[in-house]
Tab-separated table of C-alpha atoms in Angstrom:
chain	number	residue	atom	x	y	z
Q	562	MET	CA	140.634	119.080	102.378
Q	563	ASN	CA	140.876	115.376	102.215
Q	564	ILE	CA	139.107	113.240	99.566
Q	565	LYS	CA	137.437	110.206	100.954
Q	566	VAL	CA	138.054	106.748	99.156
Q	567	TYR	CA	136.136	103.844	100.450
Q	568	VAL	CA	137.832	100.570	100.395
Q	569	PRO	CA	135.983	97.286	101.838
Q	570	ARG	CA	137.421	95.977	104.607
Q	571	ASP	CA	134.421	92.644	104.195
Q	572	ALA	CA	136.520	89.506	103.839
Q	573	THR	CA	135.247	88.621	100.626
Q	574	ALA	CA	136.746	92.010	99.237
Q	575	LEU	CA	139.561	91.025	101.164
Q	576	SER	CA	140.023	87.787	99.875
Q	577	LEU	CA	140.067	89.330	96.357
Q	578	GLY	CA	142.884	91.943	97.181
Q	579	ALA	CA	141.180	94.973	99.051
Q	580	GLY	CA	143.780	95.480	101.360
Q	581	ARG	CA	146.493	95.326	98.795
Q	582	VAL	CA	144.423	97.651	96.930
Q	583	ALA	CA	143.934	100.127	99.951
Q	584	ALA	CA	147.799	100.226	100.812
Q	585	ALA	CA	148.655	100.816	96.953
Q	586	ILE	CA	146.132	103.762	96.925
Q	587	ASP	CA	147.499	105.688	99.966
Q	588	ARG	CA	151.101	104.951	98.579
Q	589	GLU	CA	150.192	106.445	95.180
Q	590	ALA	CA	148.633	109.345	97.070
Q	591	GLN	CA	151.476	109.928	99.092
Q	592	ARG	CA	153.863	109.808	96.192
Q	593	ARG	CA	151.809	112.555	94.318
Q	594	GLY	CA	151.566	114.536	97.309
Q	595	LEU	CA	147.785	113.822	97.309
Q	596	ARG	CA	145.959	114.091	100.684
Q	597	VAL	CA	143.695	111.188	100.654
Q	598	GLN	CA	140.917	109.828	103.768
Q	599	LEU	CA	141.262	106.097	103.364
Q	600	ILE	CA	137.809	104.693	104.872
Q	601	ARG	CA	137.649	101.184	105.160
Q	602	ASN	CA	133.804	100.567	104.682
Q	603	GLY	CA	131.488	97.036	104.305
Q	604	SER	CA	131.076	95.420	100.681
Q	605	ARG	CA	128.006	96.500	98.779
Q	606	GLY	CA	127.364	92.903	98.065
Q	607	LEU	CA	128.320	92.995	94.405
Q	608	PHE	CA	131.105	90.233	94.528
Q	609	TRP	CA	131.861	90.229	90.942
Q	610	LEU	CA	132.822	94.046	91.202
Q	611	GLU	CA	135.083	93.406	94.369
Q	612	PRO	CA	137.372	95.061	94.987
Q	613	LEU	CA	134.768	98.195	94.673
Q	614	ILE	CA	136.719	101.255	94.889
Q	615	GLU	CA	134.466	104.486	95.882
Q	616	VAL	CA	135.482	107.783	95.668
Q	617	ALA	CA	133.285	110.703	97.573
Q	618	THR	CA	132.147	113.858	95.145
Q	619	ALA	CA	130.416	116.866	95.340
Q	620	GLU	CA	127.685	114.563	92.985
Q	621	GLY	CA	127.924	111.511	95.110
Q	622	ARG	CA	129.977	108.296	95.260
Q	623	HIS	CA	131.677	107.293	92.112
Q	624	ALA	CA	132.224	103.392	91.730
Q	625	TYR	CA	135.185	101.781	90.004
Q	626	GLY	CA	135.858	97.890	90.124
Q	627	PRO	CA	137.022	95.563	90.085
Q	628	VAL	CA	140.500	97.200	90.835
Q	629	THR	CA	143.825	95.548	91.066
Q	630	VAL	CA	147.010	96.533	92.532
Q	631	GLN	CA	148.160	97.087	89.084
Q	632	ASP	CA	145.420	99.532	87.904
Q	633	VAL	CA	145.797	101.902	90.786
Q	634	PRO	CA	148.520	104.157	88.988
Q	635	GLY	CA	146.023	104.332	85.912
Q	636	LEU	CA	143.074	105.457	87.961
Q	637	PHE	CA	144.976	108.601	89.638
Q	638	ASP	CA	146.399	109.164	86.015
Q	639	ALA	CA	142.587	109.432	84.554
Q	640	GLY	CA	141.298	111.471	87.412
Q	641	PHE	CA	139.625	109.078	89.718
Q	642	LEU	CA	139.413	111.159	92.804
Q	643	ASP	CA	137.526	113.525	90.852
Q	644	GLY	CA	135.125	110.914	89.194
Q	645	LYS	CA	136.489	110.878	85.870
Q	646	ALA	CA	136.243	108.257	83.163
Q	647	HIS	CA	138.238	105.192	83.237
Q	648	PRO	CA	137.622	101.748	81.883
Q	649	LEU	CA	136.631	100.425	85.508
Q	650	HIS	CA	134.503	103.203	85.969
Q	651	LEU	CA	130.908	102.004	86.856
Q	652	GLY	CA	129.264	105.808	87.248
Q	653	LEU	CA	127.339	106.778	90.587
Q	654	THR	CA	127.386	103.848	92.912
Q	655	GLU	CA	123.751	104.349	93.616
Q	656	GLU	CA	122.872	104.011	89.799
Q	657	ILE	CA	124.414	100.673	89.517
Q	658	LYS	CA	121.471	98.391	88.364
Q	659	GLU	CA	121.881	95.682	90.637
Q	660	LEU	CA	121.857	97.730	93.628
Q	661	LYS	CA	119.758	100.557	92.677
Q	662	SER	CA	116.889	98.006	92.315
Q	663	GLN	CA	117.153	96.660	95.691
Q	664	GLN	CA	115.013	97.687	98.722
Q	665	ARG	CA	117.544	97.747	101.532
Q	666	LEU	CA	116.503	98.230	104.918
Q	667	THR	CA	118.826	95.872	107.158
Q	668	PHE	CA	121.708	96.832	104.938
Q	669	ALA	CA	120.464	100.365	104.416
Q	670	ARG	CA	124.095	101.621	105.800
Q	671	VAL	CA	126.536	98.620	104.346
Q	672	GLY	CA	129.025	99.945	102.237
Q	673	ILE	CA	128.135	103.374	102.948
Q	674	ILE	CA	129.530	104.227	106.646
Q	675	ASP	CA	132.683	103.709	108.540
Q	676	PRO	CA	131.349	100.551	110.163
Q	677	VAL	CA	132.984	101.143	113.810
Q	678	SER	CA	132.392	104.787	113.708
Q	679	VAL	CA	129.563	105.699	115.955
Q	680	ASP	CA	129.383	109.290	114.623
Q	681	ASP	CA	129.114	108.150	111.107
Q	682	TYR	CA	126.153	105.651	112.291
Q	683	VAL	CA	124.288	108.175	114.108
Q	684	ALA	CA	124.693	110.634	111.083
Q	685	HIS	CA	123.199	108.186	108.634
Q	686	GLY	CA	119.985	107.413	110.859
Q	687	GLY	CA	121.357	104.782	113.593
Q	688	TYR	CA	120.352	104.710	116.942
Q	689	ALA	CA	117.058	106.381	115.981
Q	690	GLY	CA	115.158	103.144	117.066
Q	691	LEU	CA	116.663	102.663	120.139
Q	692	LYS	CA	115.874	106.681	120.981
Q	693	ARG	CA	112.309	105.711	120.676
Q	694	ALA	CA	112.324	102.733	122.208
Q	695	LEU	CA	113.622	104.476	124.978
Q	696	THR	CA	110.399	106.802	124.929
Q	697	LEU	CA	108.234	103.615	125.163
Q	698	SER	CA	107.273	100.729	127.661
Q	699	PRO	CA	108.639	97.331	127.209
Q	700	GLY	CA	105.125	96.216	126.264
Q	701	GLU	CA	105.278	98.758	123.681
Q	702	ILE	CA	107.936	97.905	122.324
Q	703	VAL	CA	107.303	94.302	121.813
Q	704	ASP	CA	103.649	95.381	120.572
Q	705	ALA	CA	105.695	97.400	117.509
Q	706	VAL	CA	107.839	94.203	116.617
Q	707	THR	CA	105.118	91.780	116.627
Q	708	GLN	CA	102.770	94.341	114.794
Q	709	SER	CA	105.654	94.515	111.917
Q	710	GLY	CA	105.350	90.692	111.427
Q	711	LEU	CA	108.956	89.892	111.634
Q	712	ARG	CA	109.877	86.446	111.654
Q	713	GLY	CA	112.969	84.766	112.808
Q	714	ARG	CA	115.624	85.065	109.706
Q	715	GLY	CA	117.693	82.254	111.188
Q	716	GLY	CA	115.586	79.589	109.401
Q	717	ALA	CA	112.902	78.594	111.754
Q	718	ALA	CA	110.802	81.847	110.903
Q	719	PHE	CA	109.083	82.091	114.080
Q	720	PRO	CA	107.286	85.518	115.031
Q	721	THR	CA	110.035	87.396	116.516
Q	722	GLY	CA	107.369	89.645	118.815
Q	723	ILE	CA	106.066	86.076	120.459
Q	724	LYS	CA	109.307	85.119	121.599
Q	725	TRP	CA	110.051	88.415	123.011
Q	726	LYS	CA	106.510	88.732	124.759
Q	727	THR	CA	107.075	85.159	126.564
Q	728	VAL	CA	110.488	86.560	127.888
Q	729	LEU	CA	108.876	89.763	128.943
Q	730	ASP	CA	106.317	87.842	130.719
Q	731	GLN	CA	108.529	85.869	132.973
Q	732	PRO	CA	108.745	87.288	136.367
Q	733	PRO	CA	111.692	89.890	137.232
Q	734	GLN	CA	115.153	88.117	137.389
Q	735	GLN	CA	118.185	88.092	135.468
Q	736	LYS	CA	117.306	87.790	131.585
Q	737	TYR	CA	119.610	87.472	128.718
Q	738	VAL	CA	119.547	88.444	125.150
Q	739	THR	CA	121.349	86.324	122.932
Q	740	CYS	CA	122.608	86.627	119.257
Q	741	ASN	CA	123.229	83.246	117.328
Q	742	ALA	CA	125.985	84.403	114.844
Q	743	ASP	CA	127.167	81.102	113.999
Q	744	GLU	CA	126.434	80.983	110.498
Q	745	GLY	CA	127.205	77.673	109.079
Q	746	ASP	CA	124.823	77.165	106.563
Q	747	SER	CA	126.931	77.104	102.823
Q	748	GLY	CA	125.814	79.813	100.510
Q	749	THR	CA	125.335	82.165	103.193
Q	750	PHE	CA	127.172	85.327	104.534
Q	751	ALA	CA	124.751	87.862	105.286
Q	752	ASP	CA	125.228	87.589	108.958
Q	753	ARG	CA	129.167	87.957	108.339
Q	754	MET	CA	128.651	90.561	105.845
Q	755	LEU	CA	126.465	92.699	108.305
Q	756	MET	CA	128.820	92.279	111.409
Q	757	GLU	CA	131.609	93.538	109.352
Q	758	GLY	CA	129.692	96.244	107.467
Q	759	ASP	CA	127.590	97.680	109.936
Q	760	PRO	CA	127.940	95.915	113.411
Q	761	LEU	CA	126.473	98.909	115.465
Q	762	MET	CA	122.881	97.934	113.801
Q	763	LEU	CA	123.042	94.361	115.624
Q	764	ILE	CA	124.053	96.126	118.906
Q	765	GLU	CA	121.380	98.789	118.567
Q	766	GLY	CA	118.689	95.799	117.854
Q	767	MET	CA	119.996	93.695	120.825
Q	768	THR	CA	119.924	96.969	123.262
Q	769	ILE	CA	116.528	97.476	122.213
Q	770	ALA	CA	115.796	94.075	122.924
Q	771	GLY	CA	117.330	93.944	126.594
Q	772	ILE	CA	115.189	96.914	127.103
Q	773	ALA	CA	112.125	95.413	125.820
Q	774	VAL	CA	112.499	92.324	127.819
Q	775	GLY	CA	113.980	93.637	131.073
Q	776	ALA	CA	117.585	91.688	130.063
Q	777	THR	CA	120.730	93.621	130.938
Q	778	GLN	CA	123.380	91.395	129.667
Q	779	GLY	CA	123.904	89.889	126.007
Q	780	TYR	CA	125.869	87.566	123.830
Q	781	ILE	CA	127.013	87.579	120.706
Q	782	TYR	CA	127.836	83.819	119.744
Q	783	LEU	CA	129.997	84.063	116.824
Q	784	ARG	CA	131.500	81.419	114.800
Q	785	ALA	CA	135.474	81.293	114.936
Q	786	GLU	CA	135.730	81.211	111.317
Q	787	TYR	CA	134.569	85.076	111.291
Q	788	PRO	CA	138.138	86.771	112.562
Q	789	HIS	CA	137.272	90.128	110.353
Q	790	ALA	CA	133.757	90.125	112.046
Q	791	HIS	CA	134.966	89.502	115.459
Q	792	ARG	CA	137.282	92.553	115.177
Q	793	ALA	CA	134.759	94.693	113.771
Q	794	LEU	CA	132.417	93.661	116.398
Q	795	ILE	CA	134.636	94.230	119.440
Q	796	GLU	CA	135.861	97.918	118.019
Q	797	ALA	CA	132.022	98.636	117.513
Q	798	ILE	CA	131.029	97.381	121.040
Q	799	ALA	CA	133.956	99.611	122.635
Q	800	ALA	CA	132.691	102.321	120.605
Q	801	ALA	CA	129.291	102.215	121.554
Q	802	ARG	CA	130.099	101.905	124.830
Q	803	ALA	CA	132.201	104.972	125.025
Q	804	SER	CA	129.348	106.919	123.575
Q	805	GLY	CA	126.930	105.887	125.968
Q	806	TYR	CA	125.041	103.412	124.125
Q	807	LEU	CA	125.855	100.584	126.118
Q	808	GLY	CA	126.517	100.254	129.768
Q	809	SER	CA	124.917	101.099	133.186
Q	810	ASN	CA	123.041	104.159	132.418
Q	811	ILE	CA	122.065	104.246	128.638
Q	812	LEU	CA	121.911	107.904	127.134
Q	813	GLY	CA	121.172	109.076	130.833
Q	814	SER	CA	118.010	106.889	130.760
Q	815	GLY	CA	118.830	105.084	133.597
Q	816	LYS	CA	118.411	101.480	131.669
Q	817	GLN	CA	121.170	99.147	131.739
Q	818	PHE	CA	122.638	96.990	128.894
Q	819	GLU	CA	126.098	95.197	128.428
Q	820	LEU	CA	127.248	93.071	125.633
Q	821	ASP	CA	130.194	90.395	124.921
Q	822	VAL	CA	130.801	88.176	121.876
Q	823	ARG	CA	131.764	84.571	122.449
Q	824	LEU	CA	133.682	82.673	119.798
Q	825	GLY	CA	132.212	79.145	119.035
Q	826	ALA	CA	134.664	75.927	117.874
Q	827	GLY	CA	133.386	75.413	114.645
Q	828	ALA	CA	130.389	73.065	115.582
Q	829	TYR	CA	127.417	73.290	112.839
Q	830	ILE	CA	125.098	71.866	115.452
Q	831	CYS	CA	125.607	75.442	117.663
Q	832	GLY	CA	123.509	76.825	115.309
Q	833	GLU	CA	120.667	75.377	116.989
Q	834	GLU	CA	119.465	77.607	119.481
Q	835	THR	CA	119.664	74.985	122.264
Q	836	SER	CA	123.155	73.699	121.279
Q	837	MET	CA	124.136	77.495	121.172
Q	838	LEU	CA	123.211	77.985	124.515
Q	839	GLU	CA	125.062	74.832	125.765
Q	840	SER	CA	128.108	75.995	124.307
Q	841	LEU	CA	127.862	79.512	126.211
Q	842	GLU	CA	127.776	77.713	129.195
Q	843	GLY	CA	131.040	76.103	128.636
Q	844	LYS	CA	129.298	72.874	127.955
Q	845	ARG	CA	129.301	70.341	124.776
Q	846	GLY	CA	127.610	71.813	121.881
Q	847	GLU	CA	124.278	69.208	122.475
Q	848	VAL	CA	120.855	69.785	121.723
Q	849	ARG	CA	118.508	70.183	124.580
Q	850	VAL	CA	115.121	68.789	124.883
Q	851	ARG	CA	112.202	70.846	124.983
Q	852	PRO	CA	109.993	71.972	127.208
Q	853	PRO	CA	110.974	73.717	128.554
Q	854	LEU	CA	111.288	76.797	125.670
Q	855	PRO	CA	114.850	79.049	125.864
Q	856	ALA	CA	112.335	81.895	126.397
Q	857	ILE	CA	111.466	80.625	129.745
Q	858	LYS	CA	114.324	78.606	130.890
Q	859	GLY	CA	117.348	79.396	128.530
Q	860	LEU	CA	120.875	80.590	129.359
Q	861	PHE	CA	122.112	79.520	132.930
Q	862	GLY	CA	118.342	78.544	133.193
Q	863	ARG	CA	117.437	81.882	132.749
Q	864	PRO	CA	114.712	83.764	130.472
Q	865	THR	CA	116.537	84.015	127.194
Q	866	ILE	CA	116.011	85.537	123.815
Q	867	VAL	CA	117.661	83.622	120.943
Q	868	ASN	CA	117.608	85.262	117.768
Q	869	ASN	CA	119.555	85.483	114.633
Q	870	VAL	CA	121.809	88.496	113.362
Q	871	ILE	CA	119.244	89.526	110.795
Q	872	SER	CA	116.273	89.284	112.981
Q	873	LEU	CA	117.744	91.613	115.476
Q	874	ALA	CA	119.296	93.716	112.895
Q	875	SER	CA	115.735	94.349	111.420
Q	876	VAL	CA	114.605	95.630	114.816
Q	877	PRO	CA	116.178	99.453	114.922
Q	878	VAL	CA	114.341	99.980	111.387
Q	879	ILE	CA	111.033	98.721	112.582
Q	880	LEU	CA	111.586	101.187	116.010
Q	881	ALA	CA	112.726	104.127	114.140
Q	882	LYS	CA	109.911	104.062	111.213
Q	883	GLY	CA	107.369	102.278	112.757
Q	884	ALA	CA	105.598	98.403	112.396
Q	885	ASP	CA	103.396	99.628	109.678
Q	886	PHE	CA	106.383	100.982	107.604
Q	887	TYR	CA	108.156	97.482	107.589
Q	888	LYS	CA	105.003	95.586	107.358
Q	889	ASP	CA	104.360	97.184	103.974
Q	890	PHE	CA	107.050	95.345	102.362
Q	891	GLY	CA	106.563	92.009	101.492
Q	892	THR	CA	103.387	89.540	100.807
Q	893	GLY	CA	101.353	87.530	102.696
Q	894	LYS	CA	102.548	86.347	106.458
Q	895	SER	CA	106.177	87.040	105.111
Q	896	ARG	CA	106.561	90.795	105.964
Q	897	GLY	CA	109.366	92.830	105.558
Q	898	THR	CA	112.664	92.268	103.536
Q	899	ILE	CA	115.089	89.446	103.070
Q	900	PRO	CA	118.893	89.440	102.429
Q	901	LEU	CA	119.049	86.967	99.416
Q	902	GLN	CA	122.562	85.289	99.319
Q	903	LEU	CA	123.411	84.032	95.580
Q	904	ALA	CA	126.084	81.611	95.430
Q	905	GLY	CA	127.821	78.469	93.433
Q	906	ASN	CA	127.851	78.322	89.659
Q	907	VAL	CA	126.198	81.787	88.992
Q	908	LYS	CA	128.220	84.759	87.126
Q	909	HIS	CA	127.201	87.357	89.525
Q	910	GLY	CA	127.260	86.236	93.193
Q	911	GLY	CA	126.140	88.291	96.041
Q	912	LEU	CA	123.844	89.794	98.574
Q	913	PHE	CA	120.509	91.576	97.261
Q	914	GLU	CA	118.128	92.917	99.852
Q	915	ARG	CA	114.495	92.714	98.407
Q	916	ALA	CA	111.283	92.619	99.829
Q	917	PHE	CA	109.612	89.042	99.947
Q	918	GLY	CA	107.903	88.079	96.760
Q	919	LEU	CA	110.809	88.141	94.351
Q	920	THR	CA	110.698	84.867	92.299
Q	921	LEU	CA	113.644	82.607	92.080
Q	922	ARG	CA	113.890	83.113	88.421
Q	923	GLU	CA	114.349	86.827	88.955
Q	924	LEU	CA	117.049	86.226	91.591
Q	925	ILE	CA	119.006	83.909	89.370
Q	926	TYR	CA	118.737	85.342	85.884
Q	927	ASP	CA	118.188	89.276	86.886
Q	928	TYR	CA	120.782	89.717	89.328
Q	929	GLY	CA	122.801	86.341	89.462
Q	930	VAL	CA	122.872	86.630	85.566
Q	931	GLY	CA	122.515	82.744	84.581
Q	932	SER	CA	125.583	80.258	85.401
Q	933	ALA	CA	128.939	81.094	85.750
Q	934	SER	CA	129.633	78.115	83.541
Q	935	GLY	CA	127.497	79.079	80.941
Q	936	ARG	CA	125.634	76.071	80.992
Q	937	GLU	CA	121.979	75.581	81.627
Q	938	ILE	CA	120.933	76.078	85.422
Q	939	ARG	CA	119.474	72.848	86.717
Q	940	ALA	CA	118.779	73.151	90.404
Q	941	VAL	CA	119.457	75.415	93.181
Q	942	GLN	CA	119.280	74.649	96.994
Q	943	VAL	CA	117.623	77.327	98.897
Q	944	GLY	CA	118.129	77.474	102.522
Q	945	GLY	CA	121.487	75.525	103.407
Q	946	PRO	CA	122.899	72.152	103.075
Q	947	LEU	CA	119.706	70.815	104.852
Q	948	GLY	CA	117.303	72.610	102.247
Q	949	ALA	CA	115.476	71.162	99.203
Q	950	TYR	CA	116.842	70.932	95.469
Q	951	ILE	CA	114.439	73.224	93.520
Q	952	PRO	CA	114.147	72.190	89.827
Q	953	ALA	CA	114.253	74.697	87.103
Q	954	SER	CA	110.264	73.777	86.118
Q	955	GLN	CA	109.752	75.597	89.866
Q	956	PHE	CA	112.037	78.806	89.337
Q	957	ASP	CA	108.906	80.804	88.995
Q	958	THR	CA	107.959	80.151	92.830
Q	959	ALA	CA	107.914	83.389	94.806
Q	960	ILE	CA	110.509	83.878	97.580
Q	961	ASP	CA	108.446	84.003	100.657
Q	962	TYR	CA	107.815	81.291	103.649
Q	963	GLU	CA	104.466	79.976	102.436
Q	964	ALA	CA	105.306	80.036	98.619
Q	965	LEU	CA	108.426	77.358	99.412
Q	966	SER	CA	106.682	75.379	102.044
Q	967	ALA	CA	103.915	74.795	99.420
Q	968	ILE	CA	106.594	72.886	97.263
Q	969	GLY	CA	108.324	71.218	99.774
Q	970	ALA	CA	111.104	73.622	100.307
Q	971	LEU	CA	111.955	76.133	102.950
Q	972	LEU	CA	113.577	79.566	102.701
Q	973	GLY	CA	116.219	79.288	106.003
Q	974	HIS	CA	118.590	81.815	106.004
Q	975	GLY	CA	117.842	82.750	102.628
Q	976	GLY	CA	121.172	81.336	100.905
Q	977	VAL	CA	120.432	80.168	97.287
Q	978	VAL	CA	123.399	77.736	95.942
Q	979	VAL	CA	123.172	77.308	91.985
Q	980	PHE	CA	123.981	74.239	90.351
Q	981	ASP	CA	124.152	73.804	86.464
Q	982	ASP	CA	123.117	70.815	84.152
Q	983	THR	CA	126.502	68.935	85.072
Q	984	VAL	CA	125.487	68.215	88.659
Q	985	ASP	CA	125.324	64.752	89.908
Q	986	MET	CA	121.922	64.981	92.237
Q	987	ALA	CA	122.353	61.298	93.602
Q	988	GLY	CA	126.045	62.404	94.682
Q	989	MET	CA	124.413	65.658	96.318
Q	990	ALA	CA	121.820	63.340	97.974
Q	991	ARG	CA	124.672	61.305	99.470
Q	992	TYR	CA	126.527	64.581	100.755
Q	993	ALA	CA	123.427	65.599	102.707
Q	994	MET	CA	123.489	62.472	104.716
Q	995	GLU	CA	127.438	62.226	105.177
Q	996	PHE	CA	127.202	66.248	106.355
Q	997	CYS	CA	124.508	64.917	108.886
Q	998	ALA	CA	126.819	62.250	109.952
Q	999	LYS	CA	129.541	64.363	110.620
Q	1000	GLU	CA	128.026	67.032	112.277
Q	1001	SER	CA	125.339	65.376	114.334
Q	1002	CYS	CA	125.684	66.255	118.155
Q	1003	GLY	CA	124.848	62.299	118.636
Q	1004	LYS	CA	122.055	63.152	120.992
Q	1005	CYS	CA	119.118	61.393	119.342
Q	1006	THR	CA	119.681	57.937	117.684
Q	1007	PRO	CA	117.572	58.952	114.338
Q	1008	CYS	CA	120.267	61.505	113.353
Q	1009	ARG	CA	123.101	60.039	114.917
Q	1010	ILE	CA	122.532	56.377	113.283
Q	1011	GLY	CA	120.142	57.326	110.747
Q	1012	SER	CA	122.577	59.648	108.853
Q	1013	THR	CA	125.325	56.805	109.016
Q	1014	ARG	CA	123.077	54.224	107.574
Q	1015	GLY	CA	121.961	56.970	104.916
Q	1016	VAL	CA	125.531	57.324	103.460
Q	1017	GLU	CA	125.614	53.547	103.462
Q	1018	LEU	CA	122.466	52.979	101.684
Q	1019	MET	CA	123.257	55.856	99.252
Q	1020	ASP	CA	126.572	54.273	98.657
Q	1021	ARG	CA	124.748	50.815	97.801
Q	1022	VAL	CA	122.882	52.860	95.623
Q	1023	LEU	CA	125.048	54.239	93.564
Q	1024	ALA	CA	126.697	50.991	93.292
Q	1025	ASN	CA	123.829	49.650	91.747
Q	1026	VAL	CA	123.516	46.977	94.665
Q	1027	ASP	CA	119.846	45.985	95.308
Q	1028	ARG	CA	119.367	49.416	94.027
Q	1029	GLU	CA	115.453	49.488	93.887
Q	1030	ARG	CA	115.286	48.175	97.579
Q	1031	ASN	CA	117.997	50.136	99.175
Q	1032	LEU	CA	116.138	53.417	97.509
Q	1033	GLN	CA	112.635	52.325	99.051
Q	1034	LEU	CA	114.923	52.064	102.725
Q	1035	VAL	CA	116.406	55.239	102.008
Q	1036	GLU	CA	112.614	56.807	101.719
Q	1037	GLU	CA	111.754	55.238	104.613
Q	1038	LEU	CA	114.838	56.390	106.614
Q	1039	CYS	CA	114.047	59.717	105.722
Q	1040	ASP	CA	110.670	59.301	107.161
Q	1041	THR	CA	112.205	58.249	110.218
Q	1042	MET	CA	114.716	61.006	110.440
Q	1043	LEU	CA	111.962	63.532	109.558
Q	1044	HIS	CA	110.001	62.663	112.396
Q	1045	GLY	CA	111.997	61.567	115.418
Q	1046	SER	CA	114.912	63.867	115.542
Q	1047	LEU	CA	115.393	66.214	118.132
Q	1048	CYS	CA	116.102	69.248	116.246
Q	1049	GLY	CA	116.677	70.440	112.549
Q	1050	LEU	CA	119.602	68.941	111.616
Q	1051	GLY	CA	118.464	65.280	111.738
Q	1052	GLY	CA	114.684	66.639	111.003
Q	1053	MET	CA	115.931	68.340	107.727
Q	1054	THR	CA	118.528	66.310	106.337
Q	1055	PRO	CA	115.713	64.440	104.647
Q	1056	PHE	CA	114.732	67.459	102.700
Q	1057	PRO	CA	117.651	67.578	100.169
Q	1058	VAL	CA	117.759	63.870	99.841
Q	1059	GLN	CA	113.872	63.705	99.075
Q	1060	SER	CA	113.880	66.214	96.576
Q	1061	ALA	CA	116.583	64.983	94.669
Q	1062	LEU	CA	114.934	61.733	94.516
Q	1063	LYS	CA	111.671	63.365	93.456
Q	1064	TYR	CA	113.022	65.816	90.959
Q	1065	PHE	CA	116.077	64.175	89.416
Q	1066	PRO	CA	115.111	60.308	89.967
Q	1067	GLU	CA	117.242	59.598	86.492
Q	1068	ASP	CA	120.051	60.562	88.631
Q	1069	PHE	CA	119.908	57.685	91.049
Q	1070	ARG	CA	119.408	54.758	88.458
Q	1071	LYS	CA	122.553	55.559	86.049
Q	1072	THR	CA	124.773	52.679	84.701
Q	1073	VAL	CA	127.584	51.821	86.839
Q	1074	GLN	CA	130.795	52.453	84.683
């Protein structure tokens, strides 16, 4: 009987040597005449332990990490294939504190299954949502998503059920389901981890969406910088089609849904839904003026669902276990769970899925264990490069849409980047303007010109050239961009600038050396 050894194929684990470790385990097993079945799973999201190697035993999976190539012979000598003690032994994987305290719904299978095996996916509860959806009417599927309280996880937090209902209500015609997998925010990696670790979850969610609104074609718009996710998606789509979960007659139901992957070309603006649709059509990635909404006139002028990876991957759980089950997680108008991604100057970075309501302090210190530098944490940026900077005095804020909005911040895609007390917040405010200037599609003047003028103003402020007057101009410029931009790029660039000015004014008035 082969002993199952799990070594992640996730990009983070690979960057830390997981591929070399897997090869070393295979070589050592062959040298010793041992039968080992290597399974390349997704990452558990505990990045400080990667490469995290797991061994299946009668009592459960034992974890070892972080493992290097040099550790492999010693692991075999210690009897790691039987879960025996070793300095890198972490015990049973499910008992690791930072994993055990999570509430994994969307990431329930990530790190557990072979990402591209339909049999493994089904054995762990996969496709239960689709099978239930096939017994319901389109309206009943949409109602379940609406009643669950699911909101868009890509940043806008728009109720998913309302978006689907709008597409469903359009007259019968060619309709589309599109997944925005152009995950370009700094400090975010949830989409990538899910596509690499459980791509069938996304495929199932998109298939349910297609059946719900009468769409027969889906597209995953994937950033070109995710080659490992691309390979996993291609393999998983082929496996799903071969097993009857995609195609012209899904599970013999007569329902049809096809799915393809399209690669972006590196434009941050294509994270905005209408720019993504333009790119999918083969045009320059540029924001469309709305109305009409994509739900009415989207891809190729047809009614289109546009949802983020995590939004769509949340749907199978809702259909399989019911809207009430999902809604029981969370707080207020923020229902369900959110995969939080912790990065930057933090000791334990990674992905932690919790119900809404966890505080920033709990995330940073209970999971992140403070700064990597050992210095005091001064601020975090939540929601990507366009998110507000939140000072330490507000770390007791709950992580939910309304609580963050109340302090002038936004949750975005759930990325949290940590900064210690050496950070120059004036420099970070300048970076926000520079980022917008480089990534603007150029469609509207407040974003295209405003961000360029913003960089110039910040340079004058930092050089102490008529500083107070230029700071006032920065505030006025932010107001113009906030209210005059066509999309969130120009409209949200003021958030990091204004929050840095509000909470860290001393950094803008330093003496020039």
